mmCIF file of C-alpha atoms in Angstrom:
data_model
loop_
_atom_site.group_PDB
_atom_site.id
_atom_site.type_symbol
_atom_site.label_atom_id
_atom_site.label_comp_id
_atom_site.label_asym_id
_atom_site.label_seq_id
_atom_site.Cartn_x
_atom_site.Cartn_y
_atom_site.Cartn_z
ATOM 1 C CA MET A 1 32.526 -54.452 -94.838
ATOM 2 C CA ARG A 2 35.358 -51.941 -95.530
ATOM 3 C CA LYS A 3 34.899 -49.743 -98.516
ATOM 4 C CA THR A 4 37.745 -49.093 -100.934
ATOM 5 C CA ASN A 5 38.216 -46.732 -103.833
ATOM 6 C CA LYS A 6 40.502 -49.126 -105.648
ATOM 7 C CA LYS A 7 39.034 -50.226 -108.910
ATOM 8 C CA GLY A 8 40.826 -52.868 -110.864
ATOM 9 C CA MET A 9 44.590 -52.927 -111.478
ATOM 10 C CA VAL A 10 46.699 -49.868 -110.695
ATOM 11 C CA VAL A 11 48.968 -48.679 -113.495
ATOM 12 C CA GLY A 12 52.561 -48.356 -112.221
ATOM 13 C CA SER A 13 55.400 -46.070 -113.300
ATOM 14 C CA GLY A 14 57.534 -48.892 -114.592
ATOM 15 C CA GLY A 15 60.401 -47.710 -112.376
ATOM 16 C CA GLN A 16 60.611 -44.335 -114.054
ATOM 17 C CA ARG A 17 60.036 -42.437 -110.815
ATOM 18 C CA ARG A 18 62.763 -44.382 -109.083
ATOM 19 C CA ARG A 19 65.218 -43.747 -111.910
ATOM 20 C CA GLY A 20 64.246 -40.090 -111.984
ATOM 21 C CA LEU A 21 65.279 -39.714 -108.362
ATOM 22 C CA LYS A 22 68.833 -40.837 -109.046
ATOM 23 C CA GLY A 23 71.504 -38.109 -108.815
ATOM 24 C CA LYS A 24 73.421 -36.915 -111.874
ATOM 25 C CA GLY A 25 76.801 -37.184 -110.189
ATOM 26 C CA PRO A 26 79.049 -34.464 -108.787
ATOM 27 C CA THR A 27 78.647 -30.903 -110.019
ATOM 28 C CA PRO A 28 81.167 -30.222 -112.815
ATOM 29 C CA LYS A 29 83.948 -27.731 -112.180
ATOM 30 C CA ALA A 30 83.173 -24.155 -113.142
ATOM 31 C CA GLU A 31 85.691 -24.372 -116.002
ATOM 32 C CA ASP A 32 83.761 -27.349 -117.439
ATOM 33 C CA ARG A 33 80.289 -25.763 -117.390
ATOM 34 C CA VAL A 34 79.472 -24.304 -120.791
ATOM 35 C CA SER A 35 77.628 -21.193 -119.628
ATOM 36 C CA HIS A 36 79.835 -20.381 -116.637
ATOM 37 C CA PRO A 37 82.090 -17.261 -116.808
ATOM 38 C CA ALA A 38 85.050 -19.347 -115.613
ATOM 39 C CA LYS A 39 84.591 -21.605 -118.644
ATOM 40 C CA ARG A 40 84.693 -18.588 -120.959
ATOM 41 C CA ARG A 41 87.827 -17.277 -119.241
ATOM 42 C CA ALA A 42 89.510 -20.682 -119.495
ATOM 43 C CA ASP A 43 88.632 -20.895 -123.198
ATOM 44 C CA ALA A 44 90.014 -17.383 -123.759
ATOM 45 C CA ARG A 45 93.282 -18.308 -122.026
ATOM 46 C CA SER A 46 93.564 -21.485 -124.068
ATOM 47 C CA LYS A 47 92.919 -19.594 -127.307
ATOM 48 C CA ALA A 48 95.495 -16.928 -126.403
ATOM 49 C CA GLU A 49 98.058 -19.632 -125.613
ATOM 50 C CA GLN A 50 97.411 -21.325 -128.949
ATOM 51 C CA GLN A 51 97.787 -18.024 -130.776
ATOM 52 C CA ARG A 52 101.096 -17.330 -128.991
ATOM 53 C CA ALA A 53 102.327 -20.787 -129.926
ATOM 54 C CA LYS A 54 101.350 -20.214 -133.560
ATOM 55 C CA ARG A 55 103.110 -16.832 -133.625
ATOM 56 C CA GLN A 56 106.221 -18.354 -132.087
ATOM 57 C CA ALA A 57 106.188 -21.241 -134.562
ATOM 58 C CA ALA A 58 105.748 -18.814 -137.456
ATOM 59 C CA ALA A 59 108.577 -16.616 -136.174
ATOM 60 C CA GLU A 60 110.895 -19.600 -135.938
ATOM 61 C CA THR A 61 110.390 -20.397 -139.618
ATOM 62 C CA GLN A 62 111.185 -16.878 -140.839
ATOM 63 C CA PRO A 63 114.674 -15.516 -141.556
ATOM 64 C CA GLU A 64 116.066 -13.082 -138.987
ATOM 65 C CA LEU A 65 118.061 -9.873 -139.378
ATOM 66 C CA VAL A 66 121.037 -9.371 -137.083
ATOM 67 C CA ALA A 67 121.605 -5.615 -136.841
ATOM 68 C CA GLY A 68 124.668 -3.629 -135.777
ATOM 69 C CA ARG A 69 128.277 -3.525 -136.925
ATOM 70 C CA ASN A 70 129.842 -5.571 -134.122
ATOM 71 C CA PRO A 71 127.138 -8.277 -134.073
ATOM 72 C CA VAL A 72 127.231 -8.607 -137.865
ATOM 73 C CA VAL A 73 131.019 -8.905 -138.002
ATOM 74 C CA GLU A 74 131.067 -11.397 -135.121
ATOM 75 C CA CYS A 75 128.367 -13.503 -136.754
ATOM 76 C CA ILE A 76 130.303 -13.612 -140.022
ATOM 77 C CA ARG A 77 133.520 -14.482 -138.183
ATOM 78 C CA ALA A 78 131.699 -17.258 -136.310
ATOM 79 C CA GLY A 79 130.504 -18.776 -139.564
ATOM 80 C CA VAL A 80 126.821 -18.114 -138.957
ATOM 81 C CA PRO A 81 124.930 -19.279 -142.047
ATOM 82 C CA ALA A 82 123.678 -16.146 -143.783
ATOM 83 C CA SER A 83 121.970 -15.364 -147.046
ATOM 84 C CA GLY A 84 122.373 -11.612 -147.356
ATOM 85 C CA LEU A 85 124.273 -8.605 -146.023
ATOM 86 C CA TYR A 86 122.404 -5.291 -146.209
ATOM 87 C CA VAL A 87 124.475 -2.101 -146.221
ATOM 88 C CA ALA A 88 122.821 1.282 -145.843
ATOM 89 C CA GLN A 89 123.744 3.741 -148.575
ATOM 90 C CA GLY A 90 125.941 6.694 -147.618
ATOM 91 C CA ILE A 91 127.187 5.354 -144.266
ATOM 92 C CA ASP A 92 130.651 6.079 -142.878
ATOM 93 C CA ILE A 93 132.965 3.212 -143.782
ATOM 94 C CA ASP A 94 135.129 1.810 -140.998
ATOM 95 C CA ASP A 95 137.133 -1.402 -140.524
ATOM 96 C CA ARG A 96 134.051 -3.344 -139.417
ATOM 97 C CA VAL A 97 132.058 -2.426 -142.518
ATOM 98 C CA THR A 98 135.031 -3.229 -144.755
ATOM 99 C CA GLU A 99 135.563 -6.616 -143.084
ATOM 100 C CA ALA A 100 131.864 -7.489 -143.191
ATOM 101 C CA VAL A 101 131.586 -6.762 -146.910
ATOM 102 C CA ARG A 102 134.874 -8.495 -147.746
ATOM 103 C CA GLU A 103 134.109 -11.658 -145.762
ATOM 104 C CA ALA A 104 130.512 -11.788 -146.977
ATOM 105 C CA LYS A 105 131.654 -11.757 -150.601
ATOM 106 C CA ALA A 106 134.320 -14.373 -149.845
ATOM 107 C CA ARG A 107 131.654 -16.668 -148.388
ATOM 108 C CA GLY A 108 129.225 -16.153 -151.250
ATOM 109 C CA ILE A 109 126.802 -14.031 -149.220
ATOM 110 C CA SER A 110 125.034 -11.479 -151.386
ATOM 111 C CA VAL A 111 125.762 -7.846 -150.472
ATOM 112 C CA VAL A 112 122.886 -5.446 -151.090
ATOM 113 C CA ASP A 113 122.986 -1.645 -150.846
ATOM 114 C CA VAL A 114 119.687 -0.267 -149.536
ATOM 115 C CA PRO A 115 118.474 3.206 -148.537
ATOM 116 C CA ARG A 116 118.844 3.871 -144.830
ATOM 117 C CA VAL A 117 115.088 4.329 -144.398
ATOM 118 C CA GLU A 118 114.548 0.898 -145.927
ATOM 119 C CA LEU A 119 117.030 -0.664 -143.498
ATOM 120 C CA ASP A 120 115.235 1.119 -140.661
ATOM 121 C CA ARG A 121 112.002 -0.519 -141.782
ATOM 122 C CA MET A 122 113.551 -3.950 -142.232
ATOM 123 C CA THR A 123 115.059 -3.930 -138.742
ATOM 124 C CA ASN A 124 112.065 -2.284 -137.009
ATOM 125 C CA ASN A 125 114.206 0.777 -136.286
ATOM 126 C CA ALA A 126 116.862 -1.203 -134.444
ATOM 127 C CA MET A 127 120.324 0.284 -133.834
ATOM 128 C CA HIS A 128 121.716 -1.202 -137.045
ATOM 129 C CA GLN A 129 124.578 1.305 -137.653
ATOM 130 C CA GLY A 130 124.124 0.759 -141.364
ATOM 131 C CA LEU A 131 124.616 -3.039 -141.366
ATOM 132 C CA ALA A 132 122.218 -5.977 -141.124
ATOM 133 C CA LEU A 133 122.811 -9.662 -141.780
ATOM 134 C CA GLN A 134 120.000 -11.984 -142.823
ATOM 135 C CA VAL A 135 120.272 -15.389 -141.156
ATOM 136 C CA PRO A 136 118.012 -18.430 -141.613
ATOM 137 C CA PRO A 137 115.776 -19.812 -138.852
ATOM 138 C CA PHE A 138 117.857 -21.258 -136.042
ATOM 139 C CA LYS A 139 118.257 -25.048 -136.010
ATOM 140 C CA TYR A 140 117.897 -26.312 -132.467
ATOM 141 C CA ALA A 141 119.704 -29.381 -131.242
ATOM 142 C CA HIS A 142 118.236 -32.199 -129.146
ATOM 143 C CA PRO A 143 119.230 -32.376 -125.452
ATOM 144 C CA GLU A 144 120.934 -35.689 -126.181
ATOM 145 C CA ASP A 145 123.106 -33.906 -128.765
ATOM 146 C CA VAL A 146 124.252 -31.437 -126.105
ATOM 147 C CA LEU A 147 125.211 -34.287 -123.763
ATOM 148 C CA GLN A 148 127.026 -36.083 -126.569
ATOM 149 C CA ALA A 149 128.979 -32.913 -127.400
ATOM 150 C CA ALA A 150 130.035 -32.768 -123.750
ATOM 151 C CA TYR A 151 131.205 -36.384 -123.781
ATOM 152 C CA ASP A 152 133.085 -35.833 -127.050
ATOM 153 C CA SER A 153 135.036 -32.974 -125.468
ATOM 154 C CA GLY A 154 136.709 -35.349 -123.030
ATOM 155 C CA LEU A 155 135.932 -32.934 -120.178
ATOM 156 C CA PRO A 156 133.366 -33.206 -117.386
ATOM 157 C CA PRO A 157 130.037 -32.140 -118.931
ATOM 158 C CA LEU A 158 128.895 -28.590 -118.196
ATOM 159 C CA ILE A 159 125.412 -27.710 -119.455
ATOM 160 C CA VAL A 160 123.306 -24.600 -118.855
ATOM 161 C CA ALA A 161 119.515 -24.902 -118.678
ATOM 162 C CA LEU A 162 117.102 -21.966 -118.671
ATOM 163 C CA ASP A 163 113.850 -22.256 -116.740
ATOM 164 C CA GLY A 164 111.371 -19.799 -118.253
ATOM 165 C CA VAL A 165 113.764 -17.046 -119.359
ATOM 166 C CA THR A 166 111.587 -15.068 -121.774
ATOM 167 C CA ASP A 167 113.843 -12.117 -122.664
ATOM 168 C CA PRO A 168 115.873 -12.927 -125.814
ATOM 169 C CA ARG A 169 118.574 -10.503 -124.634
ATOM 170 C CA ASN A 170 119.052 -12.592 -121.512
ATOM 171 C CA LEU A 171 119.107 -15.761 -123.595
ATOM 172 C CA GLY A 172 121.763 -14.335 -125.899
ATOM 173 C CA ALA A 173 123.850 -13.126 -122.958
ATOM 174 C CA VAL A 174 123.645 -16.532 -121.241
ATOM 175 C CA ILE A 175 124.752 -18.266 -124.442
ATOM 176 C CA ARG A 176 127.703 -15.899 -124.695
ATOM 177 C CA SER A 177 128.699 -16.544 -121.050
ATOM 178 C CA ALA A 178 128.237 -20.293 -121.513
ATOM 179 C CA ALA A 179 130.594 -20.265 -124.497
ATOM 180 C CA ALA A 180 133.110 -18.039 -122.700
ATOM 181 C CA PHE A 181 133.331 -20.264 -119.620
ATOM 182 C CA GLY A 182 133.498 -23.640 -121.324
ATOM 183 C CA ALA A 183 129.922 -24.916 -121.232
ATOM 184 C CA HIS A 184 129.070 -27.564 -123.791
ATOM 185 C CA GLY A 185 125.565 -26.400 -124.600
ATOM 186 C CA VAL A 186 122.383 -24.661 -123.515
ATOM 187 C CA ILE A 187 118.918 -26.173 -123.052
ATOM 188 C CA VAL A 188 115.713 -24.119 -123.159
ATOM 189 C CA PRO A 189 112.105 -25.270 -122.660
ATOM 190 C CA GLN A 190 109.947 -25.616 -125.737
ATOM 191 C CA ARG A 191 107.214 -23.427 -124.222
ATOM 192 C CA ARG A 192 107.269 -20.159 -122.291
ATOM 193 C CA SER A 193 110.857 -19.404 -123.176
ATOM 194 C CA ALA A 194 112.778 -17.049 -125.427
ATOM 195 C CA GLY A 195 114.103 -18.487 -128.662
ATOM 196 C CA ILE A 196 117.026 -17.606 -130.908
ATOM 197 C CA THR A 197 115.757 -14.455 -132.578
ATOM 198 C CA ALA A 198 117.705 -11.572 -134.111
ATOM 199 C CA VAL A 199 117.881 -9.977 -130.662
ATOM 200 C CA ALA A 200 119.356 -13.162 -129.175
ATOM 201 C CA TRP A 201 121.782 -13.454 -132.099
ATOM 202 C CA ARG A 202 122.902 -9.879 -131.519
ATOM 203 C CA THR A 203 123.357 -10.282 -127.759
ATOM 204 C CA SER A 204 125.184 -13.588 -128.141
ATOM 205 C CA ALA A 205 127.535 -11.857 -130.600
ATOM 206 C CA GLY A 206 127.489 -14.887 -132.882
ATOM 207 C CA THR A 207 128.341 -17.475 -130.204
ATOM 208 C CA ALA A 208 124.950 -19.142 -130.762
ATOM 209 C CA ALA A 209 126.544 -20.589 -133.899
ATOM 210 C CA GLN A 210 129.391 -22.124 -131.896
ATOM 211 C CA LEU A 211 127.416 -23.698 -129.072
ATOM 212 C CA PRO A 212 124.554 -26.205 -129.440
ATOM 213 C CA VAL A 213 121.241 -24.858 -128.155
ATOM 214 C CA ALA A 214 118.587 -27.504 -127.566
ATOM 215 C CA LYS A 215 114.860 -27.394 -126.924
ATOM 216 C CA ALA A 216 113.357 -29.629 -124.241
ATOM 217 C CA VAL A 217 109.701 -30.633 -124.517
ATOM 218 C CA ASN A 218 109.638 -31.018 -120.728
ATOM 219 C CA LEU A 219 112.533 -29.389 -118.869
ATOM 220 C CA THR A 220 111.944 -31.255 -115.607
ATOM 221 C CA ARG A 221 111.990 -34.614 -117.372
ATOM 222 C CA THR A 222 115.122 -33.628 -119.302
ATOM 223 C CA LEU A 223 116.892 -32.671 -116.076
ATOM 224 C CA LYS A 224 115.957 -36.037 -114.571
ATOM 225 C CA ASP A 225 117.333 -37.780 -117.664
ATOM 226 C CA LEU A 226 120.616 -35.888 -117.253
ATOM 227 C CA LYS A 227 120.736 -36.889 -113.585
ATOM 228 C CA ASN A 228 120.327 -40.507 -114.652
ATOM 229 C CA GLU A 229 123.388 -39.999 -116.867
ATOM 230 C CA GLY A 230 125.424 -39.004 -113.805
ATOM 231 C CA LEU A 231 125.198 -35.210 -113.955
ATOM 232 C CA MET A 232 124.433 -33.164 -110.853
ATOM 233 C CA VAL A 233 121.851 -30.390 -111.207
ATOM 234 C CA ILE A 234 122.235 -27.078 -109.388
ATOM 235 C CA GLY A 235 119.751 -24.210 -109.525
ATOM 236 C CA LEU A 236 120.458 -20.528 -108.961
ATOM 237 C CA ASP A 237 118.292 -19.331 -106.076
ATOM 238 C CA ALA A 238 118.726 -16.191 -103.994
ATOM 239 C CA ASP A 239 117.454 -18.023 -100.896
ATOM 240 C CA ALA A 240 119.836 -20.978 -101.133
ATOM 241 C CA ASP A 241 122.028 -21.855 -98.156
ATOM 242 C CA VAL A 242 125.058 -22.740 -100.304
ATOM 243 C CA THR A 243 126.865 -19.888 -102.058
ATOM 244 C CA SER A 244 128.835 -20.018 -105.272
ATOM 245 C CA ASP A 245 131.998 -19.672 -103.157
ATOM 246 C CA GLU A 246 131.156 -23.070 -101.637
ATOM 247 C CA LEU A 247 130.260 -24.854 -104.865
ATOM 248 C CA GLU A 248 132.057 -28.162 -104.417
ATOM 249 C CA LEU A 249 130.107 -29.754 -107.287
ATOM 250 C CA ALA A 250 131.756 -27.451 -109.841
ATOM 251 C CA THR A 251 134.461 -29.863 -110.984
ATOM 252 C CA GLY A 252 132.145 -32.789 -111.729
ATOM 253 C CA PRO A 253 129.525 -33.350 -114.446
ATOM 254 C CA LEU A 254 127.144 -30.455 -113.922
ATOM 255 C CA VAL A 255 123.950 -28.768 -115.099
ATOM 256 C CA VAL A 256 123.483 -25.125 -114.060
ATOM 257 C CA VAL A 257 119.817 -24.069 -114.106
ATOM 258 C CA VAL A 258 118.960 -20.368 -114.381
ATOM 259 C CA GLY A 259 115.443 -19.272 -113.404
ATOM 260 C CA SER A 260 113.197 -16.718 -115.048
ATOM 261 C CA GLU A 261 113.683 -12.979 -114.721
ATOM 262 C CA GLY A 262 110.872 -12.475 -112.217
ATOM 263 C CA ARG A 263 109.832 -15.778 -110.631
ATOM 264 C CA GLY A 264 113.144 -17.563 -110.462
ATOM 265 C CA LEU A 265 113.050 -21.363 -110.520
ATOM 266 C CA SER A 266 109.707 -23.086 -110.952
ATOM 267 C CA ARG A 267 108.635 -25.449 -108.167
ATOM 268 C CA LEU A 268 109.147 -28.700 -110.093
ATOM 269 C CA VAL A 269 112.555 -27.641 -111.381
ATOM 270 C CA ARG A 270 113.657 -26.560 -107.894
ATOM 271 C CA GLU A 271 112.579 -29.921 -106.486
ATOM 272 C CA THR A 272 114.564 -31.673 -109.224
ATOM 273 C CA CYS A 273 117.795 -29.832 -108.386
ATOM 274 C CA ASP A 274 120.382 -31.669 -106.286
ATOM 275 C CA GLN A 275 121.447 -28.332 -104.804
ATOM 276 C CA THR A 276 120.473 -24.680 -105.005
ATOM 277 C CA VAL A 277 123.149 -22.004 -105.027
ATOM 278 C CA SER A 278 123.090 -18.305 -104.214
ATOM 279 C CA ILE A 279 125.547 -15.564 -105.110
ATOM 280 C CA PRO A 280 127.066 -13.612 -102.197
ATOM 281 C CA MET A 281 126.303 -9.916 -102.666
ATOM 282 C CA ALA A 282 126.545 -6.663 -100.759
ATOM 283 C CA ALA A 283 123.694 -5.855 -98.387
ATOM 284 C CA GLY A 284 120.736 -4.029 -99.886
ATOM 285 C CA ILE A 285 121.025 -5.595 -103.353
ATOM 286 C CA GLU A 286 117.965 -7.712 -104.025
ATOM 287 C CA SER A 287 119.004 -9.846 -107.002
ATOM 288 C CA LEU A 288 120.990 -9.981 -110.219
ATOM 289 C CA ASN A 289 119.776 -10.140 -113.786
ATOM 290 C CA ALA A 290 119.400 -13.772 -114.915
ATOM 291 C CA SER A 291 122.208 -13.569 -117.462
ATOM 292 C CA VAL A 292 124.555 -11.780 -115.042
ATOM 293 C CA ALA A 293 123.884 -14.389 -112.359
ATOM 294 C CA ALA A 294 124.601 -17.157 -114.852
ATOM 295 C CA GLY A 295 127.893 -15.500 -115.829
ATOM 296 C CA VAL A 296 128.993 -15.174 -112.198
ATOM 297 C CA VAL A 297 128.352 -18.842 -111.382
ATOM 298 C CA LEU A 298 129.807 -20.131 -114.655
ATOM 299 C CA SER A 299 132.926 -18.063 -114.015
ATOM 300 C CA GLU A 300 133.314 -19.705 -110.607
ATOM 301 C CA VAL A 301 132.792 -23.154 -112.131
ATOM 302 C CA ALA A 302 135.474 -22.431 -114.751
ATOM 303 C CA ARG A 303 137.885 -21.152 -112.072
ATOM 304 C CA ARG A 304 137.487 -24.274 -109.942
ATOM 305 C CA ARG A 305 137.946 -26.515 -112.966
ATOM 306 C CA ARG A 306 141.156 -24.722 -113.943
ATOM 307 C CA ILE A 307 142.768 -25.291 -110.552
ATOM 308 C CA SER A 308 141.437 -28.814 -109.944
#
């Protein structure tokens, strides 16, 4: 007779051991693990981005000061809405100062004499030449408004889009070139892009008041929408095979996309373009400033449209 140690019923685990052996799924990404350094870095980047967005939003709701005699006079001539003209005490009076004060009073803009040191403080020591004009926060248009303005002109639409241009001086210069060469408006991305600040107002010399500037929530999607409306999209790219001298698309409905100062066109925007265009230059010159490149191409577009 075989002996056994079994005594009575054996108590089972109720399946707990089997369930305990089941895996917990794939290992989360480093950025999703609470205690991982990558998670802390990702959180820090997200927080910094939120803070930048808040600062930008706050800046866009504050009045701006356009400094300098020429920019102030040009803004007043262009009908830029303004609430105050600040004139430094004891400055040399020339025709620009006289015109600025006269036109400001005629338009009901208050003229305030302030000590020069106070104007230095107000303009963050900008080159104000004794004059500064307070303008309200800029009112951006919608991309559809820019397209409608083009249709209302009766001419083939010409729109300039900026892909990540973060220097307000470049933005202002592009707006000025766009106005000079017959563009119907400018589109900038909502994020990671310069906005219409006092610096942009100054560089645009008041033309930002004459030309609609729109913000696009998603630039790539906006460009695709414009393509669906029949516009061709060209991007400025130093490595393009087609040069501005060969730009056959110039006389039709067109969007000219200018890339950022350092990286150029982003990948998605480049893939959205119907054609990329380079500017022929002398050997040894690497690239042009974004606003200069925009001016060169827009000038060629305007020339071709004049002779077409």
